[in-house]
Amino acid sequence: MIVPKPVHCQARPGHFVLGGRTALAADPALGDVAAWLRSEIGPVIGGDLPPAAPGPGTITFALDDLPREAYRLTVAQDGVRIAAGGPAGAFYAAQSLRQLMPPAAYRKAGPGGELEIPAVHIEDEPRFGWRGCLLDVARHFMPKHDVLRFVDLMAMHKLNVLHLHLTDDQGWRVEIRRHPRLTEVGAWRAQSQTGWNGPLDGRPHGGYYTQDDLREIVAYAARRHITVVPEIDLPGHTQAAIAAYPELGNLDTPLGVRTGWGVGVNVLNAEDSTVKFFQDVFDEVLELFPSPYVCVGGDECPKDQWRDSPAAQRRIRELGLRDEEELQSWFIHQFDAYLTARGRRLVGWDEILEGGLAPGAVVASWRGDLGAVAAARNGHDVISTPSTSVYFDYRQGPGEDEPVPFGTVLSLEDVYAFEPIPAELRGDPAAERVLGSQCAVWTELIDSPRQVDYMAFPRLTAFAETVWSTADRDAADFLRRLEAHLDRLDAIGVEYRRESGPLPWQTRPGVPGRPESADTWQRKIDAWTGNLRRS
Ligand code: TNX
């Protein structure tokens, strides 16, 4: 009944009884995982799960000669034995063990008493090393408390990368000491567009994370074996920064933080001082986020302002570039060199392929498969995140009551059927370059943590199985296990989408969306990736 499905799972007769005095015995290297399990399960059974030496009746965490994220879990009448390649593997074993318990094991407190765990032998390890989820906290701010809750939900599904989209036209969400107006001004907008293109709602929106908040999120995630990859999106998607510091932009007229959606025309200018400004920003971001990977965005940068700006045209000549397209890749190269010099690896959206890249750069391929194939064949690592397969802002069904209908239909079954290795790379050694995949919760039309629950679950559960499990995909079997899993989500209080569609209070009648047909979408991808194909 475990999701994502383990590589090997064999039920055995009998069960283990977990009670308040059940002892936890852990190799010192795995002590923190045992402590995590104690703090989660202790309050449910009303006991303290004391530490002890291995012995009968205990739950034992031992190291074994296995890959870092692999584990073996044996539940027997006389004890539970976990053998893991390292702390991450032990943590995934503890997650599986918790799924073997009744759903009440997911509550914050329980009636006390004992939990029965069926005897079983599991051998398990993930298919991909990058099992990610992007959370867009820029379009709609998500309070820190809800981010931590989301981290726990990712951990429950054995995902290991949280990509935090921290800045965009509509909001700047990370405190930067050196440039305080980024949050003083950039974290707040006067109002927001209702739906995709409805009237402005007249309500201020905003929020940001202090540096201490982000240190807490990073540490909380690390304890759950999740790396937080920060994204500071540039040179497009920067109107909030330009609103705070107009000298970063191309216009003489001041801008506000953006209130509408869609690709924005206000982009950074290409002055050295602007590059320096953002390198100062990254100096602080790197301090907060130890992740080896750092995302600089690079997506959707309209070139109109550079075409119209005498200063940008002067820069193009000064730098000996051919045109605005090359100016975009020059921009990205400045940050590629900056990050490489600091021992980090640049991650960017597939648009960054359009001008050649440093060898260490990682491409997040979102517009179909083309970017993934091109990047892998050119020796770049790839994160496969095609919008029509893993963008959870896309509607979950064709019904008009989906809140708020956007993009093409991406059902639970579609996500389950998603294959992260593009068809064109199958059998090609370049397929090794696909580090894994990442689903994405973009939040233009998702304005609260409750809406995030609805859009992310249970599709995230299906996604977790596609990136973790090596087993053949069997949708009927998945849906059966999902039933038990939904009881766990209910115990946590996740307001997921039911098979029947949204509940009446989950619909948002009258809020304009932007539903599209699969054909329209494909035509759009073809047009967008024209540059990529030519390059
Ligand atoms: C494209 S994916 C974007 C985001 C939007 C998303 C909506 C990417 C690199 N850019 O800015 O939020 O589509 O689906």
XYZ file of C-alpha atoms and ligand atoms in Angstrom:
549
model
C 0.000 0.000 0.000
C 3.070 2.247 -0.158
C 3.279 5.277 -2.491
C 5.578 5.746 -4.344
C 5.717 2.045 -5.044
C 8.849 0.317 -3.697
C 11.088 -1.699 -5.988
C 10.379 -4.856 -4.067
C 7.755 -5.463 -1.381
C 6.778 -8.782 0.119
C 4.057 -9.172 2.728
C 4.783 -11.631 5.522
C 2.561 -13.206 8.156
C 2.027 -11.481 11.505
C 2.556 -7.929 12.660
C 4.635 -5.734 14.944
C 2.999 -3.780 17.753
C 4.387 -0.274 18.230
C 3.735 1.107 21.713
C 4.866 4.039 23.807
C 7.749 2.062 25.262
C 8.977 0.636 21.963
C 12.651 1.522 21.859
C 14.540 3.041 18.914
C 18.095 1.839 18.365
C 20.124 3.804 15.835
C 23.630 3.857 14.453
C 24.990 7.299 15.486
C 25.034 8.344 11.819
C 21.254 7.728 11.658
C 20.366 9.181 15.049
C 18.709 12.221 13.523
C 16.345 10.079 11.458
C 15.362 8.113 14.567
C 14.800 11.418 16.381
C 12.567 12.603 13.535
C 10.472 9.435 13.743
C 10.262 9.784 17.519
C 9.024 13.380 17.286
C 6.392 12.475 14.665
C 5.047 9.237 16.143
C 5.559 9.879 19.883
C 2.605 12.285 20.180
C 0.359 9.896 18.210
C 0.851 7.000 20.598
C 1.394 9.140 23.664
C 4.818 7.679 24.380
C 8.414 8.739 24.129
C 9.935 5.917 22.060
C 13.109 5.869 24.173
C 16.529 5.293 22.642
C 18.089 1.931 23.418
C 20.571 -0.646 22.244
C 19.342 -3.016 19.528
C 17.354 -5.878 20.927
C 14.032 -7.675 20.695
C 11.000 -5.437 20.304
C 12.990 -2.447 19.071
C 13.079 -0.478 15.838
C 16.689 -0.620 14.671
C 18.351 1.778 12.195
C 21.619 0.357 10.829
C 24.025 1.390 8.074
C 24.667 -1.056 5.306
C 26.627 -1.186 2.099
C 23.899 0.267 -0.110
C 23.567 3.372 -2.300
C 23.027 6.602 -0.349
C 19.247 6.756 -0.852
C 18.562 2.987 -0.756
C 17.086 1.071 2.154
C 15.796 -2.282 3.296
C 12.948 -2.426 5.752
C 11.947 -5.608 7.555
C 8.945 -5.598 9.874
C 8.587 -8.771 11.949
C 6.710 -9.694 15.072
C 9.812 -9.280 17.228
C 11.069 -5.989 15.841
C 11.625 -3.620 12.913
C 14.975 -3.497 11.156
C 16.008 -0.720 8.818
C 19.255 -1.013 6.870
C 20.220 2.026 4.821
C 23.052 3.334 2.693
C 22.983 6.621 4.619
C 20.681 9.056 6.409
C 18.589 9.735 3.282
C 17.900 6.027 2.776
C 17.050 5.622 6.460
C 14.676 8.588 6.195
C 12.861 7.013 3.230
C 12.624 3.756 5.200
C 11.036 5.683 8.072
C 8.582 7.251 5.590
C 7.632 3.791 4.305
C 7.301 2.505 7.863
C 4.898 5.328 8.657
C 2.782 4.430 5.626
C 2.503 0.885 6.965
C 0.866 2.302 10.095
C -2.798 3.306 10.177
C -3.596 6.813 8.820
C -3.835 8.102 12.407
C -0.022 7.980 12.388
C -0.213 11.200 10.324
C -2.068 13.169 12.984
C -0.253 15.593 15.268
C -1.677 13.914 18.334
C -3.561 10.697 18.877
C -5.670 8.936 21.414
C -2.554 7.078 22.593
C -2.237 3.325 22.639
C -0.623 0.991 20.186
C -0.208 0.879 16.427
C -0.188 -2.356 14.491
C 2.285 -2.641 11.639
C 1.918 -5.571 9.228
C 5.017 -7.720 8.739
C 6.755 -7.029 5.452
C 10.110 -7.005 3.694
C 10.877 -4.049 1.436
C 13.919 -3.293 -0.725
C 13.842 0.105 -2.299
C 15.758 2.884 -3.983
C 14.839 5.769 -6.289
C 15.010 5.795 -10.069
C 16.154 9.446 -10.321
C 18.384 11.612 -8.134
C 16.397 14.818 -8.872
C 12.809 14.472 -7.675
C 11.676 18.039 -7.499
C 8.786 20.390 -7.071
C 8.770 24.075 -7.938
C 6.763 26.346 -5.698
C 6.016 29.834 -7.060
C 5.867 32.020 -3.964
C 6.312 35.172 -6.067
C 2.919 35.441 -7.814
C 1.128 34.638 -4.586
C 3.075 34.661 -1.358
C 2.945 31.505 0.724
C 3.468 32.122 4.444
C 6.492 30.368 5.931
C 4.318 28.058 8.014
C 2.652 26.688 4.895
C 5.989 26.276 3.120
C 7.161 24.076 6.010
C 3.961 22.049 5.753
C 4.527 21.668 2.015
C 8.088 20.453 2.712
C 6.640 17.731 4.944
C 4.228 16.708 2.194
C 7.098 16.494 -0.293
C 9.133 14.406 2.177
C 6.198 12.055 2.660
C 6.393 11.431 -1.099
C 10.195 10.983 -1.078
C 10.793 14.083 -3.213
C 14.170 15.714 -2.604
C 14.352 19.109 -4.344
C 12.245 22.162 -3.528
C 12.758 24.783 -6.240
C 11.639 28.086 -4.699
C 10.661 30.642 -7.347
C 11.391 33.667 -5.151
C 11.127 36.626 -7.495
C 8.962 37.709 -10.386
C 7.214 40.742 -11.868
C 4.504 40.526 -9.228
C 6.647 40.199 -6.124
C 10.133 39.922 -4.592
C 10.099 37.532 -1.645
C 13.641 37.371 -0.256
C 15.142 39.903 2.130
C 18.418 41.321 0.767
C 20.258 43.408 3.384
C 22.284 45.335 0.856
C 19.224 46.378 -1.188
C 16.359 46.719 1.306
C 13.885 48.283 -1.118
C 13.631 44.941 -2.926
C 11.295 43.842 -0.143
C 10.208 47.233 1.245
C 8.776 48.087 -2.180
C 9.050 44.917 -4.265
C 7.257 42.541 -1.876
C 3.937 44.391 -2.081
C 1.501 45.056 -4.874
C -1.514 47.301 -4.694
C -3.906 44.709 -6.092
C -4.097 41.641 -8.299
C -5.859 40.719 -11.475
C -8.871 38.484 -10.839
C -8.326 35.282 -12.723
C -6.298 35.482 -15.921
C -7.694 38.733 -17.330
C -10.522 39.890 -15.096
C -10.815 43.182 -13.235
C -8.296 44.190 -10.559
C -9.439 43.095 -7.117
C -8.546 46.251 -5.171
C -6.834 44.257 -2.389
C -3.159 44.682 -1.564
C -1.146 41.460 -1.621
C 2.375 40.629 -0.564
C 4.823 39.216 1.923
C 8.432 38.094 2.040
C 10.784 35.789 3.911
C 13.406 37.289 6.183
C 16.848 35.767 5.956
C 16.148 33.943 9.219
C 12.922 32.536 7.730
C 14.871 31.197 4.763
C 17.591 29.687 6.955
C 14.815 27.941 8.856
C 13.145 26.646 5.674
C 16.507 25.394 4.348
C 17.368 23.631 7.634
C 13.883 22.168 8.001
C 14.051 20.830 4.456
C 17.619 19.515 4.917
C 16.498 17.483 7.896
C 13.954 15.912 5.544
C 16.638 15.303 2.894
C 15.293 18.025 0.627
C 17.615 20.533 -1.051
C 16.133 23.992 -1.523
C 17.171 25.438 -4.892
C 16.585 29.204 -4.937
C 15.528 30.983 -8.122
C 16.152 34.659 -8.761
C 14.611 35.092 -12.205
C 16.392 37.408 -14.679
C 16.739 39.350 -16.967
C 12.964 39.065 -17.614
C 10.376 38.619 -14.864
C 11.996 41.478 -12.933
C 9.381 44.230 -12.703
C 9.172 44.032 -8.896
C 12.934 44.687 -8.654
C 12.696 47.535 -11.178
C 9.805 49.053 -9.202
C 12.113 49.110 -6.168
C 15.224 50.336 -8.047
C 14.219 52.083 -11.301
C 17.874 52.338 -12.378
C 17.746 48.590 -13.162
C 15.211 49.085 -15.947
C 15.094 50.552 -19.434
C 12.508 53.321 -18.955
C 12.514 56.825 -17.479
C 8.993 56.430 -16.168
C 8.639 54.716 -12.790
C 6.940 51.321 -12.590
C 4.889 49.723 -9.848
C 5.002 46.088 -8.834
C 3.015 44.324 -11.540
C -0.660 43.551 -10.858
C -1.487 41.521 -13.999
C -0.354 38.147 -15.378
C 1.294 36.942 -18.577
C 4.780 37.576 -19.945
C 5.901 41.097 -18.982
C 7.819 43.517 -21.199
C 9.743 45.250 -18.407
C 13.171 43.639 -18.269
C 16.564 44.550 -16.822
C 18.946 46.848 -18.678
C 22.355 45.441 -19.549
C 24.575 47.910 -17.687
C 27.523 46.579 -15.680
C 25.980 48.218 -12.599
C 22.850 46.063 -13.046
C 24.871 42.872 -13.325
C 26.807 43.958 -10.216
C 23.549 44.687 -8.359
C 22.321 41.148 -8.959
C 25.676 39.628 -8.118
C 25.379 41.420 -4.761
C 21.945 39.836 -4.444
C 23.404 36.401 -5.194
C 26.207 36.969 -2.642
C 23.483 36.955 0.028
C 21.411 34.231 -1.629
C 24.422 31.886 -1.705
C 24.952 32.466 2.013
C 21.377 31.394 2.711
C 21.149 28.438 0.331
C 23.956 25.851 0.445
C 22.456 24.084 -2.602
C 25.057 23.180 -5.248
C 22.431 24.302 -7.816
C 21.200 27.884 -8.135
C 18.582 28.976 -10.655
C 18.873 32.306 -12.495
C 15.687 31.876 -14.519
C 16.390 33.125 -18.015
C 12.881 32.408 -19.296
C 10.492 34.596 -21.253
C 12.559 37.722 -21.800
C 10.863 39.874 -24.455
C 13.462 41.935 -26.335
C 11.261 44.939 -27.216
C 12.748 47.312 -24.647
C 16.317 46.412 -25.667
C 15.388 47.013 -29.304
C 13.980 50.451 -28.450
C 16.633 51.533 -25.980
C 19.651 53.515 -27.268
C 21.580 52.405 -24.153
C 20.909 48.721 -24.818
C 21.897 49.175 -28.478
C 25.121 50.855 -27.328
C 25.820 47.868 -25.038
C 25.271 45.445 -27.899
C 27.889 47.313 -29.964
C 30.305 47.721 -27.029
C 30.183 44.036 -26.237
C 30.569 43.088 -29.902
C 27.264 41.193 -29.953
C 25.092 40.536 -32.963
C 21.675 41.369 -31.563
C 19.291 41.352 -28.593
C 19.226 37.550 -28.555
C 22.949 37.543 -27.928
C 22.538 40.182 -25.255
C 20.240 37.780 -23.377
C 22.834 35.027 -23.514
C 25.608 37.472 -22.567
C 23.510 38.267 -19.491
C 23.177 34.636 -18.499
C 26.901 34.065 -19.091
C 27.745 36.760 -16.516
C 25.938 34.714 -13.881
C 27.241 31.405 -15.183
C 30.809 32.659 -14.650
C 29.888 34.163 -11.276
C 28.338 30.929 -9.963
C 31.006 28.659 -11.428
C 33.701 30.726 -9.687
C 31.893 30.088 -6.401
C 31.597 26.355 -6.902
C 27.892 26.387 -7.754
C 26.087 25.203 -10.828
C 23.722 27.417 -12.779
C 20.244 26.143 -13.494
C 18.190 27.979 -16.104
C 15.033 27.500 -18.153
C 15.521 26.061 -21.621
C 15.652 29.545 -23.207
C 19.247 29.744 -21.915
C 20.272 27.166 -24.527
C 19.692 29.754 -27.205
C 23.208 31.232 -26.855
C 25.621 28.495 -25.783
C 26.424 27.714 -22.166
C 29.202 26.847 -19.758
C 29.648 23.081 -19.471
C 28.381 22.823 -15.890
C 25.055 24.579 -16.532
C 21.858 22.600 -15.997
C 18.844 23.110 -18.242
C 15.291 22.929 -16.899
C 13.368 21.917 -19.995
C 9.766 23.144 -19.859
C 8.597 23.789 -23.423
C 8.054 20.221 -24.582
C 11.036 17.895 -25.007
C 13.149 19.832 -27.449
C 15.279 21.601 -24.853
C 15.912 18.388 -22.946
C 17.093 16.567 -26.058
C 19.287 19.444 -27.276
C 20.812 20.044 -23.850
C 21.553 16.376 -23.158
C 23.125 15.889 -26.584
C 25.302 18.953 -25.940
C 26.553 17.477 -22.682
C 24.364 19.432 -20.261
C 22.539 17.938 -17.347
C 18.794 18.232 -17.721
C 15.782 18.531 -15.472
C 12.741 17.358 -17.338
C 9.730 19.545 -16.509
C 7.492 19.696 -19.605
C 4.558 21.982 -18.884
C 1.858 19.761 -20.367
C 2.901 16.811 -18.165
C 3.862 18.320 -14.804
C 2.577 21.911 -14.467
C 0.056 21.715 -11.667
C -1.430 25.128 -12.428
C -3.011 23.399 -15.476
C -6.606 22.306 -14.930
C -7.221 18.769 -13.707
C -10.320 18.086 -15.766
C -12.310 19.532 -18.666
C -15.194 20.696 -16.460
C -16.057 24.387 -16.299
C -16.068 24.235 -12.526
C -12.307 23.602 -12.252
C -10.753 26.432 -10.246
C -9.419 28.375 -12.172
C -9.290 26.682 -15.589
C -5.842 27.288 -17.087
C -3.703 25.565 -19.720
C -4.538 22.183 -21.196
C -6.140 19.354 -19.244
C -3.599 17.520 -17.091
C -5.370 14.729 -15.272
C -4.034 12.544 -12.488
C -3.739 9.720 -15.020
C -1.782 11.965 -17.411
C 0.739 12.765 -14.682
C 1.008 9.098 -13.796
C 1.703 8.242 -17.451
C 4.461 10.870 -17.759
C 7.888 9.509 -18.700
C 10.771 11.826 -17.715
C 13.197 10.530 -20.371
C 12.120 12.055 -23.716
C 11.230 9.423 -26.347
C 13.987 10.719 -28.596
C 16.649 9.959 -25.993
C 15.621 6.426 -25.201
C 18.491 4.081 -25.955
C 20.828 7.070 -26.383
C 23.698 7.368 -23.847
C 22.785 11.076 -23.565
C 19.712 9.947 -21.592
C 22.097 9.670 -18.610
C 22.087 13.471 -18.618
C 18.500 13.587 -17.394
C 18.972 14.068 -13.660
C 15.288 13.608 -13.055
C 12.158 15.648 -13.139
C 10.338 18.427 -11.395
C 6.659 19.241 -11.126
C 5.637 22.891 -10.799
C 3.067 24.842 -8.818
C 2.887 28.218 -10.596
C 0.553 30.453 -8.685
C -0.834 33.248 -10.852
C -4.285 31.706 -10.407
C -3.612 29.845 -7.151
C -4.026 32.475 -4.496
C -3.905 30.559 -1.205
C -2.419 27.461 0.429
C -5.874 25.857 0.225
C -5.839 26.264 -3.557
C -2.299 24.856 -3.621
C -3.602 21.732 -1.860
C -6.333 21.363 -4.445
C -4.022 21.788 -7.439
C -1.043 19.810 -6.128
C -2.812 16.774 -4.687
C -3.139 14.033 -5.564
C -1.243 14.816 -8.783
C 1.970 15.204 -6.780
C 1.456 11.660 -5.498
C 1.346 10.353 -9.083
C 4.384 12.435 -9.965
C 6.312 11.028 -6.993
C 5.759 7.539 -8.311
C 6.953 8.457 -11.809
C 10.266 9.813 -10.470
C 10.860 7.298 -7.675
C 9.652 3.987 -8.912
C 11.461 1.677 -11.314
C 8.452 -0.660 -11.356
C 6.381 -0.833 -14.543
C 3.678 1.796 -14.440
C 0.311 0.199 -13.635
C -2.406 2.832 -13.313
C -5.034 0.485 -11.831
C -2.612 -0.633 -9.130
C -1.650 2.982 -8.436
C -5.275 4.062 -8.068
C -5.853 1.233 -5.576
C -2.888 2.295 -3.470
C -3.969 5.914 -3.853
C -7.217 5.166 -2.021
C -5.275 4.237 1.114
C -2.998 7.208 0.551
C -5.906 9.663 0.455
C -6.800 8.529 3.986
C -3.317 9.654 5.015
C -3.789 13.012 3.276
C -7.149 13.349 5.041
C -5.479 12.722 8.408
C -2.993 15.510 7.637
C -5.762 17.824 6.443
C -4.802 18.136 2.772
C -7.682 19.531 0.710
C -6.929 17.484 -2.396
C -9.087 17.178 -5.497
C -11.529 14.316 -5.404
C -12.102 12.043 -8.356
C -15.550 13.535 -8.821
C -14.064 17.012 -9.272
C -14.107 20.083 -7.070
C -16.407 20.255 -4.071
C -18.799 23.212 -4.232
C -16.607 25.423 -2.043
C -13.558 24.573 -4.148
C -15.038 26.020 -7.349
C -14.531 29.680 -8.233
C -17.450 30.528 -10.494
C -17.029 33.639 -12.589
C -13.266 33.936 -12.127
C -11.847 34.059 -15.656
C -9.284 31.385 -16.494
C -7.361 30.655 -19.661
C -8.242 27.137 -20.775
C -6.546 26.015 -23.961
C -6.848 23.045 -26.273
C -3.925 20.662 -26.650
C -3.576 21.778 -30.309
C -3.364 25.462 -29.481
C -0.798 24.631 -26.859
C 1.331 22.567 -29.225
C 1.281 25.379 -31.795
C 2.437 27.745 -29.086
C 5.301 25.485 -28.047
C 6.339 25.174 -31.694
C 6.382 28.939 -32.084
C 8.217 29.507 -28.806
C 10.888 26.968 -29.511
C 11.554 28.259 -33.024
C 14.696 30.015 -31.779
C 15.867 26.882 -30.031
C 15.439 24.799 -33.145
C 17.401 27.306 -35.229
C 20.238 27.620 -32.720
C 5.592 29.757 -17.841
S 7.844 27.880 -16.912
C 6.449 30.354 -16.941
C 5.925 30.880 -15.678
C 4.419 30.803 -15.619
C 3.947 29.470 -16.154
C 2.466 29.280 -16.090
C 8.511 29.217 -17.009
C 9.949 29.138 -17.026
N 7.815 30.362 -17.112
O 6.367 32.198 -15.479
O 4.017 30.956 -14.295
O 4.352 29.348 -17.504
O 2.123 27.982 -16.435
